[in-house]
Structure formats: structure tokens, C-alpha cells
mmCIF file of C-alpha atoms in Angstrom:
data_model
loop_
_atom_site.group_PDB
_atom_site.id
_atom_site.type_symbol
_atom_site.label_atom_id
_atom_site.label_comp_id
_atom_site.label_asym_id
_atom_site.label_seq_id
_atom_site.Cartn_x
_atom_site.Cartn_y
_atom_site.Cartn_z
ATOM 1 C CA UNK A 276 107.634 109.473 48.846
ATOM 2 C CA UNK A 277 105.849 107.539 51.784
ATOM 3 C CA UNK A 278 105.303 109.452 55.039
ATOM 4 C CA UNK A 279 105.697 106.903 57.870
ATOM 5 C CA UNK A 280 104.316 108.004 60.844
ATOM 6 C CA UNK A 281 106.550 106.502 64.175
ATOM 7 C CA UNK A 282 103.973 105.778 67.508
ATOM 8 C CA UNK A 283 105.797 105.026 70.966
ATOM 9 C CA UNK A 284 103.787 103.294 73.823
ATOM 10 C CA UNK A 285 103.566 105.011 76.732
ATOM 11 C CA UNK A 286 106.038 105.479 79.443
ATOM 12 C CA UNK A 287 105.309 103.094 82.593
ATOM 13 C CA UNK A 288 106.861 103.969 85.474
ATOM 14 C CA UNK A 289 107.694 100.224 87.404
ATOM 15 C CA UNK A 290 110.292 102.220 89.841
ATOM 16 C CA UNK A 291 109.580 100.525 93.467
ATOM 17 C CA UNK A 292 108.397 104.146 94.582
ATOM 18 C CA UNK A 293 106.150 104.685 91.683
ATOM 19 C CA UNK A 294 104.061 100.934 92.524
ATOM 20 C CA UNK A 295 104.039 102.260 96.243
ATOM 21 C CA UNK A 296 102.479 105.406 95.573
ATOM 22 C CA UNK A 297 99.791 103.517 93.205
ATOM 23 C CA UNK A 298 99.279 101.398 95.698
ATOM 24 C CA UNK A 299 98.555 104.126 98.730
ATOM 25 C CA UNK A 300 96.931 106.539 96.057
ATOM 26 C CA UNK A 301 93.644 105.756 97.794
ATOM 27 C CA UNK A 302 94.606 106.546 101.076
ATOM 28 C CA UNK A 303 96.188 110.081 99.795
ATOM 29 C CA UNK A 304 95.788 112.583 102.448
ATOM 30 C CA UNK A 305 94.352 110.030 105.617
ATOM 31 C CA UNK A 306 97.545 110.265 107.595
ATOM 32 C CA UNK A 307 97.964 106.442 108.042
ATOM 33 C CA UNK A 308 101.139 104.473 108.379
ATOM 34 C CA UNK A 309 102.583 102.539 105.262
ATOM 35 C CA UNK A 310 104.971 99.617 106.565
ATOM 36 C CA UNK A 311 107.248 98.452 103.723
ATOM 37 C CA UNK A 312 110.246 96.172 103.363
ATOM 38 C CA UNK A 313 113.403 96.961 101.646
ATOM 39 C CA UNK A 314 112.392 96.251 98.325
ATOM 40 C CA UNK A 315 111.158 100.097 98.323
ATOM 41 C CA UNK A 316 112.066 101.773 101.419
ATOM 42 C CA UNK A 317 114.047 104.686 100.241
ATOM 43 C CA UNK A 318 114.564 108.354 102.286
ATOM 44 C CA UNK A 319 113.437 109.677 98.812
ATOM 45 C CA UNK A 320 109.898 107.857 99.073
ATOM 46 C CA UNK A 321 109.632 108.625 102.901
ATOM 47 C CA UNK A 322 110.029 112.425 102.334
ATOM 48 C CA UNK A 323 107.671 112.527 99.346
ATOM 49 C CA UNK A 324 104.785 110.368 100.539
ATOM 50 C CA UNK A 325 104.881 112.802 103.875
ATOM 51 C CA UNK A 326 105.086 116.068 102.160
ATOM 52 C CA UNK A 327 102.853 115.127 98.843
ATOM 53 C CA UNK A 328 100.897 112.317 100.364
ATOM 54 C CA UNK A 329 100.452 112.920 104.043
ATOM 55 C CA UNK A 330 101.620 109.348 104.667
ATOM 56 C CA UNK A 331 104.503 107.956 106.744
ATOM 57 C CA UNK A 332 106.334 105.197 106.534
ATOM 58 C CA UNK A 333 108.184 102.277 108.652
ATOM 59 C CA UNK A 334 110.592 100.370 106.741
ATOM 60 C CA UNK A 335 113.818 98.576 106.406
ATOM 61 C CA UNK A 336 116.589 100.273 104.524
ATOM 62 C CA UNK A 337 119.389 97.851 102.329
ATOM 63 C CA UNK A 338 123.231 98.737 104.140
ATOM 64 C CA UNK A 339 124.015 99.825 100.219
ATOM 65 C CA UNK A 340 121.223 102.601 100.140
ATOM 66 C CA UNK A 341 123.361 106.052 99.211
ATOM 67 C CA UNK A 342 123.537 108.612 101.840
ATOM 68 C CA UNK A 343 123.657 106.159 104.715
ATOM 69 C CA UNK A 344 125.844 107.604 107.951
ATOM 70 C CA UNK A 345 128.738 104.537 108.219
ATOM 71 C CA UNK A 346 127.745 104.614 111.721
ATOM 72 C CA UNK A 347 124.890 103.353 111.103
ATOM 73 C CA UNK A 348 125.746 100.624 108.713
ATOM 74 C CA UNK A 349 128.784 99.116 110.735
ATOM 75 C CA UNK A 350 127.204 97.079 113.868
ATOM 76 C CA UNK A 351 131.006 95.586 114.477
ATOM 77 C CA UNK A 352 131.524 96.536 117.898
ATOM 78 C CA UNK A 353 128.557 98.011 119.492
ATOM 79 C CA UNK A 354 126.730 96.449 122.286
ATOM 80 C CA UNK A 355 123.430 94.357 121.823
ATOM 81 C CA UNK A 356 120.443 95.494 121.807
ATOM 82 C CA UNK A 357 121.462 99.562 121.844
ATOM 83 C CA UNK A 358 119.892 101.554 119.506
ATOM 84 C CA UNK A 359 121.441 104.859 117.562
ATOM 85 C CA UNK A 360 118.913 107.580 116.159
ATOM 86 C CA UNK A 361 119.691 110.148 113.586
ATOM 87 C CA UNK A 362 117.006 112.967 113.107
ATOM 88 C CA UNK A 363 116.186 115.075 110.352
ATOM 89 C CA UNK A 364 113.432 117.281 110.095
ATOM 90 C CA UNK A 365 110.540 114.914 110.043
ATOM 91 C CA UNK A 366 112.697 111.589 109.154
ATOM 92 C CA UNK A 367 113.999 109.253 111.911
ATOM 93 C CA UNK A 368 116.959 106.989 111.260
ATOM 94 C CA UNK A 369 117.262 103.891 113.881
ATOM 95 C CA UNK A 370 119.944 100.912 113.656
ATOM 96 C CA UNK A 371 118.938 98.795 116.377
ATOM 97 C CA UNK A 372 121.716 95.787 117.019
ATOM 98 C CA UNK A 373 119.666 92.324 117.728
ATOM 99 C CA UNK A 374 121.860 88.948 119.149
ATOM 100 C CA UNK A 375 122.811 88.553 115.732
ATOM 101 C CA UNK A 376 121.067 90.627 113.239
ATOM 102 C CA UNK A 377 121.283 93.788 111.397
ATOM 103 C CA UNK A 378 118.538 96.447 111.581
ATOM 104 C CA UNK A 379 118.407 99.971 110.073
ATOM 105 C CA UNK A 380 114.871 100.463 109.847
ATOM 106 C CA UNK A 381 113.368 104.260 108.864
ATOM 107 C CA UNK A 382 111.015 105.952 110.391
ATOM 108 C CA UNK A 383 109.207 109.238 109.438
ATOM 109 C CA UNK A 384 106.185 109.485 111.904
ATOM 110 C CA UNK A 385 109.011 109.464 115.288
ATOM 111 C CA UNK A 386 110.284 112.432 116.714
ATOM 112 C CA UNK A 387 112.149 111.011 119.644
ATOM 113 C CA UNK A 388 114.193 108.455 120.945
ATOM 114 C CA UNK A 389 112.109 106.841 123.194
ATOM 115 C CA UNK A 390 113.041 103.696 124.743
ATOM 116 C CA UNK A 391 111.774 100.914 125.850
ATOM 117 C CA UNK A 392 113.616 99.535 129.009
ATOM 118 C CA UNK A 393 112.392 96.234 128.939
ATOM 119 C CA UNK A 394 113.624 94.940 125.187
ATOM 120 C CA UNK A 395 115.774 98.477 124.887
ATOM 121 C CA UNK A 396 113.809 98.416 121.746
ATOM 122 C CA UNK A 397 112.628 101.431 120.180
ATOM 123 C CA UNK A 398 108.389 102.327 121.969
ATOM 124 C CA UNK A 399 107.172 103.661 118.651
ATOM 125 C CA UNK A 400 108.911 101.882 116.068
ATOM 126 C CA UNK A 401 106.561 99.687 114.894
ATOM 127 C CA UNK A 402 108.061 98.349 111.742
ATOM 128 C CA UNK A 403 108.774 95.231 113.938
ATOM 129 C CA UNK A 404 105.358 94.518 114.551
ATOM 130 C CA UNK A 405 103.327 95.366 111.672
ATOM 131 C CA UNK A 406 106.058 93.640 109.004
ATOM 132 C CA UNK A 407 105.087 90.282 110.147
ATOM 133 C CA UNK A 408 101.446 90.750 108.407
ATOM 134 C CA UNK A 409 103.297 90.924 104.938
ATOM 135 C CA UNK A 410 105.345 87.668 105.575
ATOM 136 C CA UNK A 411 102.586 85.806 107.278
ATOM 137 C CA UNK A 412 100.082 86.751 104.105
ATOM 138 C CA UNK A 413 102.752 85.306 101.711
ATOM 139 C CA UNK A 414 103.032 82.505 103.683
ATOM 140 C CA UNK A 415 99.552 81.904 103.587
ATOM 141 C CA UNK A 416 99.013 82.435 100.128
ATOM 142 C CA UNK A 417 101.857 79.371 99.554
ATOM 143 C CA UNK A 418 100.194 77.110 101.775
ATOM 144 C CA UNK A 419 96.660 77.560 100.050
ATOM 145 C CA UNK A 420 97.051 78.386 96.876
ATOM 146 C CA UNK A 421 94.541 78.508 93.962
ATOM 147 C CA UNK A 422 97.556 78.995 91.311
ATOM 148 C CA UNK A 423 98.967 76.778 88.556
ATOM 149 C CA UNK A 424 101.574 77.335 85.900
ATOM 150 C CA UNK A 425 100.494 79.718 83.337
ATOM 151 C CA UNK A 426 102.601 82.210 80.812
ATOM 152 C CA UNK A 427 99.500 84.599 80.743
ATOM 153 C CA UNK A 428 100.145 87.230 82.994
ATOM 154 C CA UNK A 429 96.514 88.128 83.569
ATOM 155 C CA UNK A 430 95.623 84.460 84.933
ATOM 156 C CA UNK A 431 98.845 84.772 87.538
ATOM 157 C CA UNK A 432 97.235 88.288 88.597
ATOM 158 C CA UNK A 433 93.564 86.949 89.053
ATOM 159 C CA UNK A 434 95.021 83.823 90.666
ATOM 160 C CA UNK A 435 96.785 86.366 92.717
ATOM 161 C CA UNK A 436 93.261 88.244 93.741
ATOM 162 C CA UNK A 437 91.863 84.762 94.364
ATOM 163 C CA UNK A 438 94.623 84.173 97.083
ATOM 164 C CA UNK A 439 94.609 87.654 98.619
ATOM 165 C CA UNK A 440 90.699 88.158 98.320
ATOM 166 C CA UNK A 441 89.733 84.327 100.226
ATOM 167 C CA UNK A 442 92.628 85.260 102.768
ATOM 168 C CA UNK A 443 90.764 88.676 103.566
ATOM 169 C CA UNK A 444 86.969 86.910 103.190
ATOM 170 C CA UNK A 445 87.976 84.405 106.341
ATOM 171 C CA UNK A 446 89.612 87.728 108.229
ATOM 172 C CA UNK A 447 86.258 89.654 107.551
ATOM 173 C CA UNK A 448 83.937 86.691 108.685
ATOM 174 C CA UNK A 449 86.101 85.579 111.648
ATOM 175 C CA UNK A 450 85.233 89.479 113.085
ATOM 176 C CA UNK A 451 81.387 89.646 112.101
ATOM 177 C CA UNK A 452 80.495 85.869 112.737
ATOM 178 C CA UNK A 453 80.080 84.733 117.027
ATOM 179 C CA UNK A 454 80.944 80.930 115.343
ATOM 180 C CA UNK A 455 84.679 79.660 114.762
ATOM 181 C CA UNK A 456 85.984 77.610 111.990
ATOM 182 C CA UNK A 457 88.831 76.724 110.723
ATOM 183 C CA UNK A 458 90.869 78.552 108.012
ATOM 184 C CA UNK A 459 90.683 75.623 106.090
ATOM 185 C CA UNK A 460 86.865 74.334 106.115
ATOM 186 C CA UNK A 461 85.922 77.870 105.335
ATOM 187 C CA UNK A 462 88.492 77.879 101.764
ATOM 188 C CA UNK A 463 86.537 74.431 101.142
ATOM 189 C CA UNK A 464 83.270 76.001 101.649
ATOM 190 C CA UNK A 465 84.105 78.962 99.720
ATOM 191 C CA UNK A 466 85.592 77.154 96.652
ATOM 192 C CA UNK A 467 82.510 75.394 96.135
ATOM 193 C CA UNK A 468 80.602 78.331 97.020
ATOM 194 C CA UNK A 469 82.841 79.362 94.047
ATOM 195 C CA UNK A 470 81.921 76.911 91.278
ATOM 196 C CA UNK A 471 78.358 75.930 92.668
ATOM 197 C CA UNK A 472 76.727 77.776 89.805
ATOM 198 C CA UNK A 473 79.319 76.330 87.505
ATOM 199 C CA UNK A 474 78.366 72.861 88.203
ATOM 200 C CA UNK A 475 74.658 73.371 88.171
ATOM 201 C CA UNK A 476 75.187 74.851 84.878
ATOM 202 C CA UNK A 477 77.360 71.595 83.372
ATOM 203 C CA UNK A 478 74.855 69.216 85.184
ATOM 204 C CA UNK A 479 71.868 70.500 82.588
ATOM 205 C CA UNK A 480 74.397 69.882 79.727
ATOM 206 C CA UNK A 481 72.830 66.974 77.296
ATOM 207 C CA UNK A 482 76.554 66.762 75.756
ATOM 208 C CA UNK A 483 78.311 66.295 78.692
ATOM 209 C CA UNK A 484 80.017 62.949 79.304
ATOM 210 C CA UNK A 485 78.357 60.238 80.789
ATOM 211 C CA UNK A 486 80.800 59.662 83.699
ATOM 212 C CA UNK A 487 80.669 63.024 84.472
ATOM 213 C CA UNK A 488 76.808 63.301 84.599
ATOM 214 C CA UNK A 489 76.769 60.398 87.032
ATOM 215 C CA UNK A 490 79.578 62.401 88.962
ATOM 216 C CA UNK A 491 77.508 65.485 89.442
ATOM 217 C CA UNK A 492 73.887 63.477 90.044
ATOM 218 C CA UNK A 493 75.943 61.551 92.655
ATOM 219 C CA UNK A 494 77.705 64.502 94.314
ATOM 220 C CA UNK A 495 77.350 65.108 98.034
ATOM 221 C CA UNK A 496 79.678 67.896 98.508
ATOM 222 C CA UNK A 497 77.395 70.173 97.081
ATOM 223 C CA UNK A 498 73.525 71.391 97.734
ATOM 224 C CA UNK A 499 70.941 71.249 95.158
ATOM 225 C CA UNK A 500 69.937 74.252 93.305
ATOM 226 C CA UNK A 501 65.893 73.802 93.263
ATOM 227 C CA UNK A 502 64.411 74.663 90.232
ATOM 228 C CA UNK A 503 61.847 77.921 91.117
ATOM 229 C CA UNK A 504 58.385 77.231 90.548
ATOM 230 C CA UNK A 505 57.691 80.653 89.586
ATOM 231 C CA UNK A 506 60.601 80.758 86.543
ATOM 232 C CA UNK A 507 59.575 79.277 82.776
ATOM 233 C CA UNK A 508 62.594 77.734 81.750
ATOM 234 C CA UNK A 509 63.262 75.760 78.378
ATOM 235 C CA UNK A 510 62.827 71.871 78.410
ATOM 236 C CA UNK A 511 66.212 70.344 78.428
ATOM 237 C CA UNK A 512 64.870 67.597 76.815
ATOM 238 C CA UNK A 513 64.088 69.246 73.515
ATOM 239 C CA UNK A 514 65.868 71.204 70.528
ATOM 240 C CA UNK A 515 66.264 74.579 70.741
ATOM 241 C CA UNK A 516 63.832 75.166 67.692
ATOM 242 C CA UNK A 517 61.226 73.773 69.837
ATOM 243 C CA UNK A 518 61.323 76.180 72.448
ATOM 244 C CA UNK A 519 59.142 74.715 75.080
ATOM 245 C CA UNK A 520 58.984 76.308 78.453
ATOM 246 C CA UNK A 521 58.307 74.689 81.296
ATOM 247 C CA UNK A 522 57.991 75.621 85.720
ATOM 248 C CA UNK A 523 58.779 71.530 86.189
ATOM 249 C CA UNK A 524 61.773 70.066 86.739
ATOM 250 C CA UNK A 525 63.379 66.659 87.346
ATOM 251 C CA UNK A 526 64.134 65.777 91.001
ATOM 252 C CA UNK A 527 66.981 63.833 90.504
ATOM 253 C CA UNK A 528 69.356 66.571 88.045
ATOM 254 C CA UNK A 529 66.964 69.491 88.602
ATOM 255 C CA UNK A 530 66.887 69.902 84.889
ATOM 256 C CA UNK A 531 63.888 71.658 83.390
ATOM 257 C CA UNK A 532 61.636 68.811 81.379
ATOM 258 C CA UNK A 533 58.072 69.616 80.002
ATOM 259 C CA UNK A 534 55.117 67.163 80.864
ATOM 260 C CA UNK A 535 56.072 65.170 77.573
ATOM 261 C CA UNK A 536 59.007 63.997 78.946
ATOM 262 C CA UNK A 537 58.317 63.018 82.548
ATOM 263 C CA UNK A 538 56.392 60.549 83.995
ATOM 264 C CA UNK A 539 54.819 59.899 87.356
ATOM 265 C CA UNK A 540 56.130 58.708 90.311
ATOM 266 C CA UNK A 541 54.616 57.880 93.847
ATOM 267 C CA UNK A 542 57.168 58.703 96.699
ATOM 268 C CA UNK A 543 57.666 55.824 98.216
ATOM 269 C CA UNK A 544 59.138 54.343 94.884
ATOM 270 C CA UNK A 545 60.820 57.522 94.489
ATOM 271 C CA UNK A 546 62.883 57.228 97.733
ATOM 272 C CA UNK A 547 63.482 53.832 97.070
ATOM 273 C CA UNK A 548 65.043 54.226 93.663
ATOM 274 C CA UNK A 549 67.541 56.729 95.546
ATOM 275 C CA UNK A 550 68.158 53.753 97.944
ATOM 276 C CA UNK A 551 69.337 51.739 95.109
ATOM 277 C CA UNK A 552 71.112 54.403 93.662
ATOM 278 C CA UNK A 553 73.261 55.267 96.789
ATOM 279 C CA UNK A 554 74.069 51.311 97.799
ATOM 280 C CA UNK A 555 74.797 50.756 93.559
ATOM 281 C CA UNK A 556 77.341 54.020 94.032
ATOM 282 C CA UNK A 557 79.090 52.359 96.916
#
């Protein structure tokens, strides 16, 4: 008789609360403000990242959620811009009527029903003002966007990094650099910034296409990695079994070529031969 032995995966939790409290896990304790939209808002999540997580949240709840007061939910005859609050302990429940809209945003770091006279709109509910950062980032992210199609789900989550990280690298430079520029120049700048090494690294290839190799010796978007004096590097010029080091380089492709395989040059020539080159290119 065989013995088969039966092994289960693991149980992942993908429950909107459980990503939210993975998300905030390193901000346990802090006492900051999580905004959120009604993808996860739940009175559930509220209480338990307050009591367990000493977090609140701002957030929009669906009309469907379960244990909503009908008052709330029904805006069909109540004046605009009025607001009704429903307390509990530490959670605040607001439905704020718009022109048009419907609003039932929750609230667990409110303890009143303060006012504001001047747009009747609630003074510390902020889920108005902070939930634009979410939509603006997504926005962003469509706009420039490093993506392509893929079926591996690691590549969408790195291209997803890509997108978020370059959106935070211009937010962190805008606030430590005295100089402007725009959004997009910088993602230019940093994309080649990106695959700078890359390209240095193809242009030394003696396999690489011949088109190509005229591409990267002709390329002006990008700087010229100079070949350090003080570094022996391999001659590109010979087999690997030779194993010839060298501290010179070529001028041209910066790749690293022994004595044997150069030959000299005055300047003058040498700046005229890049004349040619440049008026042959255009």
C-alpha cells in the first residue's frame, strides 16, 4: 500500500482589509491618517486599524455597505449642501449632499460636527482633500507610463514600481532642488539615466549589429562614460584566452584596446575625422 502524503499552499488573505493593513503595517502605532476609497472602506476596518493599529481612517463608504442608517443612504429630499452626522464611540458617519452627488464618507479621527459656514462642508473631514492624491497619481501613471503588455505578473508589478517610484523621484527633487523643470524633461533624463550603463555595456559588444554600433557611436542623447585611467580592463579587441589588460581606451567607443591595436593620431586630424563623421551622419 502507497502512503500519499496531501500538501496545501498556504492561505492568502486578498480581503480589501487584509491588503490595507499590509500596506499601513509600517506605520503601525504612528497615529497618522489613512485616506481610502470605497474599494476598502468598511466600519469593520475603521474600528480595527484604530483599536489594533492606532490608525484612522477617511473614506468613502458604497450605499450597499450592511449596517448603513437609511437616513443616510436616501439623499431624495434633503437640502444641498447639509450635512447629517451619526456618532459612535470613536467612529463618525457624515452624508454630505453636493449639487448632484452622493457622499457618505467615514470618519474615525472626528468627534464633532463642526461646520464650515462658507461651503457648509464638514472643517475636519478631509477625505475631500487628500483623495485627489490617489486619482491624480493614477492619472499620472497613465499619461507616462513605462508598461507594455505582458502575462507575467512580476513584470506588471516592477513596471508598476517604475511608474510609482519616477512619480515620487520628481516629487522628492522638486522639494530639495532651488531649479524647476518640467515633469517631463526630468522622466527623459531619468530614463536614460536608467539605461546609460546598459548602453555603454552593448556599445563594447564585438557581436553587436553593425547598424546598431553606428547608432550608439553616433548618439547625442547620451554622455560618454570615460574609460578610468587608473582601471586595467581587458582589450576588446582580443579573445578571451588572451587576456590582455589594458588602462587605454578608444576615443571614439571608449572601448578598452591594448597598444597592438591602436594607432596614433595627432588632434587636429582627430577632430577633423569627427567633422566628417557628423556632416556624413546628416
Amino acid at each position: 500500500m502507497l502512503k500519499l502524503s496531501v500538501s496545501c499552499p498556504s492561505v492568502v488573505d486578498n480581503s480589501g482589509a487584509a491588503l490595507v493593513k499590509q500596506l499601513v503595517s509600517h506605520t503601525n502605532g504612528s497615529g497618522r491618517n489613512i485616506t481610502m476609497n470605497n474599494w476598502f472602506t468598511s466600519y469593520g476596518l475603521a474600528v480595527d486599524l484604530l483599536k489594533n493599529y492606532r490608525l484612522t481612517l477617511v473614506g468613502n463608504l458604497r450605499k450597499n455597505k450592511i449596517g448603513l442608517p437609511p437616513q443616510f443612504v436616501a439623499t431624495r429630499g434633503r437640502t444641498e449642501n447639509t450635512s447629517l452626522f451619526g456618532f459612535q464611540k470613536n467612529v463618525t458617519l457624515t452624508s454630505y449632499v453636493p449639487k448632484e452627488g452622493k457622499n457618505v464618507p467615514l470618519s474615525t479621527m472626528q468627534h464633532d460636527a463642526a461646520i464650515d459656514e462658507s461651503t457648509k462642508e464638514n472643517q475636519r473631514l478631509i477625505s475631500s482633500t487628500t483623495k485627489g492624491g490617489v486619482e491624480t497619481v493614477d492619472q499620472l501613471r497613465s499619461i507616462y507610463n513605462v508598461s507594455k503588455n505582458t502575462r507575467h505578473w512580476p513584470l506588471t508589478v516592477f513596471y508598476t514600481i517604475l511608474n510609482v517610484a519616477g512619480i515620487n523621484a520628481y516629487n522628492i527633487f522638486m522639494a530639495n532642488s532651488q531649479t524647476a523643470i518640467r515633469r517631463q524633461k526630468f522622466w527623459r533624463e531619468l530614463g536614460f539615466k536608467l539605461v546609460e550603463d546598459h548602453i555603454h555595456q552593448h556599445k563594447t559588444n564585438l557581436y553587436l549589429r553593425k547598424d546598431l554600433m553606428q547608432y550608439f557611436s553616433a548618439s547625442k542623447g547620451l554622455p560618454p562614460k570615460h574609460h578610468h585611467e587608473d582601471s586595467m580592463q581587458r582589450c576588446s579587441l582580443f579573445l578571451r584566452s588572451k587576456d590582455r589588460k589594458t588602462r587605454n581606451c578608444c576615443q571614439k567607443c571608449y572601448k578598452p584596446i591594448c597598444l597592438e591595436h591602436a594607432m596614433h593620431i595627432c588632434i587636429d586630424c582627430f577632430a577633423q575625422s569627427d567633422e566628417d563623421d557628423s556632416t556624413n551622419n546628416e
